[in-house]
Coordinates of C-alpha atoms in Angstrom, one line a residue:
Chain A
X142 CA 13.0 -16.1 -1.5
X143 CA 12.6 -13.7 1.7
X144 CA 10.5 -11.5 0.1
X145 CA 10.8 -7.5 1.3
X146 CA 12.2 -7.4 4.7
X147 CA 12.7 -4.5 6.4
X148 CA 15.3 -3.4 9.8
X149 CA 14.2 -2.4 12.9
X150 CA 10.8 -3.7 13.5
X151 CA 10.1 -1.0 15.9
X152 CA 11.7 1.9 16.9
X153 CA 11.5 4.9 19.6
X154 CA 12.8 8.0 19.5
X155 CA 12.7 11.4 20.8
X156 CA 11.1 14.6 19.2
X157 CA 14.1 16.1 17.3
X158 CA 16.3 13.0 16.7
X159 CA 16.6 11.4 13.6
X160 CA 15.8 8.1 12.4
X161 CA 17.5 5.4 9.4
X162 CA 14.8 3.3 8.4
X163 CA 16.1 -0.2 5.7
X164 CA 14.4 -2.4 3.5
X165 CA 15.9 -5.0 1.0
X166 CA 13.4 -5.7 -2.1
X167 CA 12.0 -9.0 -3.1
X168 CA 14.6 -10.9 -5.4
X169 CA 14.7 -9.7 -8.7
X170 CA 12.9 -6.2 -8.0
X171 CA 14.2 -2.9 -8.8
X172 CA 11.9 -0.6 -7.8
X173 CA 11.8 0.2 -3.8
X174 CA 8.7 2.8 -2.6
X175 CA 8.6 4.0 0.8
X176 CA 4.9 4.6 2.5
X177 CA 4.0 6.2 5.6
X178 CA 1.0 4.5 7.4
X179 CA -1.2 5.8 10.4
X180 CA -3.2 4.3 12.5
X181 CA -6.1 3.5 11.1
X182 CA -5.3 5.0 7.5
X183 CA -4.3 3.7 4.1
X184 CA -0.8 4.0 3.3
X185 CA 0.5 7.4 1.9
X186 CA 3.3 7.5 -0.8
X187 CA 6.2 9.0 0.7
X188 CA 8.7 8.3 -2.2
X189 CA 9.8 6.2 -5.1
X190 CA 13.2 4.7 -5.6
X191 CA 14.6 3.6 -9.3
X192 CA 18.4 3.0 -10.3
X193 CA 19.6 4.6 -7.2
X194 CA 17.6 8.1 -8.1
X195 CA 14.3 9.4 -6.3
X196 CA 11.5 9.5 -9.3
X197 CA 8.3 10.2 -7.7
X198 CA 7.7 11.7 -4.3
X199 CA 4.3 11.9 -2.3
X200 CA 3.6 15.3 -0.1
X201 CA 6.1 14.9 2.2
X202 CA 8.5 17.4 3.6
X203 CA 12.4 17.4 3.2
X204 CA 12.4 16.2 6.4
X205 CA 11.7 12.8 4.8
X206 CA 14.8 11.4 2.1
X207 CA 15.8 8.3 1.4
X208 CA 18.7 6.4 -0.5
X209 CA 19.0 3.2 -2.7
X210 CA 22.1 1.4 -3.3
X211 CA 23.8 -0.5 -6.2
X212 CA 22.4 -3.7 -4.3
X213 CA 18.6 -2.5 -4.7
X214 CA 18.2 -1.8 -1.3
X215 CA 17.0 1.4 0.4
X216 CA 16.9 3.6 3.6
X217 CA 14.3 6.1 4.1
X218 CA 15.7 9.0 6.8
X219 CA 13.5 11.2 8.6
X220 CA 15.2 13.9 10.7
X221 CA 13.8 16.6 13.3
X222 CA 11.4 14.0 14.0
X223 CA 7.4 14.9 15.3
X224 CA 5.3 13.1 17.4
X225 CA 3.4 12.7 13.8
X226 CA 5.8 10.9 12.7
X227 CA 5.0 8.2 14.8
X228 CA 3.7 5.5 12.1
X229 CA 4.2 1.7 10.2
X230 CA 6.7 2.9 7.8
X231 CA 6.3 0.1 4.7
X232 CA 8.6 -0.2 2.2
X233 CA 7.1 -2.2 -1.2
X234 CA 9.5 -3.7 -4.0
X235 CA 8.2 -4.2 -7.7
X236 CA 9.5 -5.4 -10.7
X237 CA 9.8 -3.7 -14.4
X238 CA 9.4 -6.8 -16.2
X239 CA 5.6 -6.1 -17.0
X240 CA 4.3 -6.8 -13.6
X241 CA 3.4 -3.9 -11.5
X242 CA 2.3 -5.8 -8.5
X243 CA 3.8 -4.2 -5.2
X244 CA 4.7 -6.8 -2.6
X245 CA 5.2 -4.9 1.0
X246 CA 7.3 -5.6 3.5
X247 CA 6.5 -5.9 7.4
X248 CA 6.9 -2.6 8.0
X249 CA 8.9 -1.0 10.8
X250 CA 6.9 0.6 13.8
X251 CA 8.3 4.3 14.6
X252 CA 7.0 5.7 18.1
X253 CA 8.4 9.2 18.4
X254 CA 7.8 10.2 22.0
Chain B
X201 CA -3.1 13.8 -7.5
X202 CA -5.2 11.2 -7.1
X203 CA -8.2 10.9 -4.8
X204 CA -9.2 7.5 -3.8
X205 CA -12.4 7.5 -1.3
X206 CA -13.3 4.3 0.3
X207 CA -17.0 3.1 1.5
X208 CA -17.5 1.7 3.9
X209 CA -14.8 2.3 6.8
X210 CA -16.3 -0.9 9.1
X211 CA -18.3 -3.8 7.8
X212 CA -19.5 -6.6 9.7
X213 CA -21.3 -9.5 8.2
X214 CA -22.4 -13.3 9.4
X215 CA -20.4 -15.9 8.2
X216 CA -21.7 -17.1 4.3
X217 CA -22.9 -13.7 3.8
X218 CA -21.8 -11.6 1.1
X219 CA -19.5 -7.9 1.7
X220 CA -19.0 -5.5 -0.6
X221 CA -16.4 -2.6 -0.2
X222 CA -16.6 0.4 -2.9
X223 CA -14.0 3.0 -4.2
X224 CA -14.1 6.0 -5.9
X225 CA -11.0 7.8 -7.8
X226 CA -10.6 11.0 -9.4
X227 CA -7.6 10.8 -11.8
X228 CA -9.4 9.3 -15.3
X229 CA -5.5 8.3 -15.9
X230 CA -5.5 5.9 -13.3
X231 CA -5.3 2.5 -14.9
X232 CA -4.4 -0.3 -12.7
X233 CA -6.7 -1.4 -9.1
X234 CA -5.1 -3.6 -7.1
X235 CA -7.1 -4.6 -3.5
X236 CA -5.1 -5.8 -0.5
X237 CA -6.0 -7.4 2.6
X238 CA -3.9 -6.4 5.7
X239 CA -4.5 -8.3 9.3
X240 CA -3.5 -7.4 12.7
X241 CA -0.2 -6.3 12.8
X242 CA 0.5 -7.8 9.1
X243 CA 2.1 -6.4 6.0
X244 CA -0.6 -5.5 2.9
X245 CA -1.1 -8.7 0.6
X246 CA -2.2 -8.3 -2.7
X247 CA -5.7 -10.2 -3.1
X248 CA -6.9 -9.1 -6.4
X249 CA -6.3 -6.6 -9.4
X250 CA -8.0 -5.2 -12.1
X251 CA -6.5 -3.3 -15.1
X252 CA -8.8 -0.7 -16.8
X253 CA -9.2 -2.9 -20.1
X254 CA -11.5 -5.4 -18.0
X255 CA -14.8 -4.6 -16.2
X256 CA -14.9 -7.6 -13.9
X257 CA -12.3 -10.2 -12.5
X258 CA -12.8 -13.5 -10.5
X259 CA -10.8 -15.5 -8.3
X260 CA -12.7 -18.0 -6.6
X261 CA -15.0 -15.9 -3.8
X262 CA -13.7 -12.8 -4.2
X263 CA -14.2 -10.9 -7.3
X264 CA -13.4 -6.8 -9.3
X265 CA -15.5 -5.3 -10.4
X266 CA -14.6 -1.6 -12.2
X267 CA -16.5 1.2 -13.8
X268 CA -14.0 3.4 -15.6
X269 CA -16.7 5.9 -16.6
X270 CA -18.2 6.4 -13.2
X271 CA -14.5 6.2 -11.8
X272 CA -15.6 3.5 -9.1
X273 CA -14.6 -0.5 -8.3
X274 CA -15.6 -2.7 -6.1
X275 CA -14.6 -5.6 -4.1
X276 CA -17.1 -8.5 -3.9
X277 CA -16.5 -11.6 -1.1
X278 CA -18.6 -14.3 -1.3
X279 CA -19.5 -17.0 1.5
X280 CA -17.3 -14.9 4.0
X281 CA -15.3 -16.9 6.3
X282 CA -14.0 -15.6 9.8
X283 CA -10.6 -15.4 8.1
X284 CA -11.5 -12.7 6.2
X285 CA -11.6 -10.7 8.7
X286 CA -9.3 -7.9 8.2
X287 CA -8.8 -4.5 7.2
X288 CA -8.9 -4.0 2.8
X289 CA -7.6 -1.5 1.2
X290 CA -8.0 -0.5 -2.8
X291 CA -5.7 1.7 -4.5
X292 CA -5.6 3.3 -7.7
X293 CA -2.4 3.6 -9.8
X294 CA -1.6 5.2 -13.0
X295 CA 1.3 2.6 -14.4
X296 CA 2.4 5.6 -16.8
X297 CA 3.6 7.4 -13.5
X298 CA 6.0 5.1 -12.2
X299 CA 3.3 3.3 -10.6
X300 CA 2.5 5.8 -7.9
X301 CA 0.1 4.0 -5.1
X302 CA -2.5 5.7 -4.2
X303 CA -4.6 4.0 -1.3
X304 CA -8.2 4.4 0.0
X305 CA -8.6 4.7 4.1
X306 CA -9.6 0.8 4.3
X307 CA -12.4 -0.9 5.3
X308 CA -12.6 -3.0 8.6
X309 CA -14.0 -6.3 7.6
X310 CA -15.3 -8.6 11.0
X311 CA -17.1 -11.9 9.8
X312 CA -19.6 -13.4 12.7
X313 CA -19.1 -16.9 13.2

């Protein structure tokens, strides 16, 4: 079992651009949720993923939108991008078999110059 | 939303000692605490959970502890090793809401050898 992984492991881009962020989900996990984490803070909810439908989002702009496929995976997309953006992006996978135990992925490292 | 604080943001302690790290949330339908340990340039690992129908858990030195009146729980390690050094983070979840994370700003653990 690979447990979440998550594509690129780091990233730079430009102020403006925009930027495809993946994650596959543990085996057997359903639910994807996308965080955005600064240095030095705790993770903030960006979105939840569920049967291929957004059904919880965090205070993030529409700037931020993600997708999730047939397969479970997801994509999170941020466009116009601002130096703020620059973060570890974590995606998490869960279950909805009783457990709601979130096992995160590596994260990807976005520097937005 | 939610409100998770987190005390305190650094903690150093001599090897055997004991640390304690304490959060606060504000949503009484929060229902589910689970603490996770990240390292340097690591992804979150779950350590420990609590549900709101228990006041205390154990597993081995670390331990839960939660107040559900007061809205507070607490992470106990005991005989800290230098491998727990690391940055924790609690979070506070209401399972009713599609499991919504929400995290405290961590604490930054460094055990003297």
């Amino acid at each position: 079992d690979a447990g979440v992984t998550q594509s690129p492991t780091h990233l730079i881009k430009t102020r403006g651009q925009q930027v495809t962020l993946r994650c596959s989900p543990k085996s057997g996990h359903d639910t994807v949720s996308w965080y955005q984490q600064a240095l030095g803070q705790g993770p903030q909810f960006i979105f939840q993923y569920y049967e291929e439908e957004e059904r919880q989002r965090g205070n993030f702009p529409d700037r931020f939108s993600g997708h999730q496929f047939p397969n479970y995976s997801s994509e999170l997309n941020v466009n116009a991008l601002l130096l703020g953006d620059s973060a570890l992006y974590l995606c998490a996978s869960a279950g909805t078999g009783g457990s709601y135990e979130q096992y995160f992925g590596p994260g990807t490292r976005l520097t937005v110059t | 939303g939610e409100n998770v604080e987190q005390h305190p943001s650094t903690l150093s302690v001599q090897e055997g000692d004991s640390a304690v790290i304490k959060c606060t949330y504000s949503d009484s339908a929060s229902n589910y605490f689970p603490w996770y340990k990240q390292e340097l340039g690591k992804r979150p690992q779950l350590i420990i959970d609590i549900r709101s129908n228990v006041g205390e858990k154990k597993d081995q030195r670390i331990a839960v502890t939660l107040n559900k009146t007061a809205k507070h729980f607490s992470l106990h390690i005991t005989e800290t090793q230098p491998e727990d050094s690391a940055v924790y983070f609690c979070a506070a979840v209401d399972e009713n809401n599609f499991n919504k994370f929400y995290f405290g700003s961590g604490t930054k653990l460094n055990v003297k050898p």
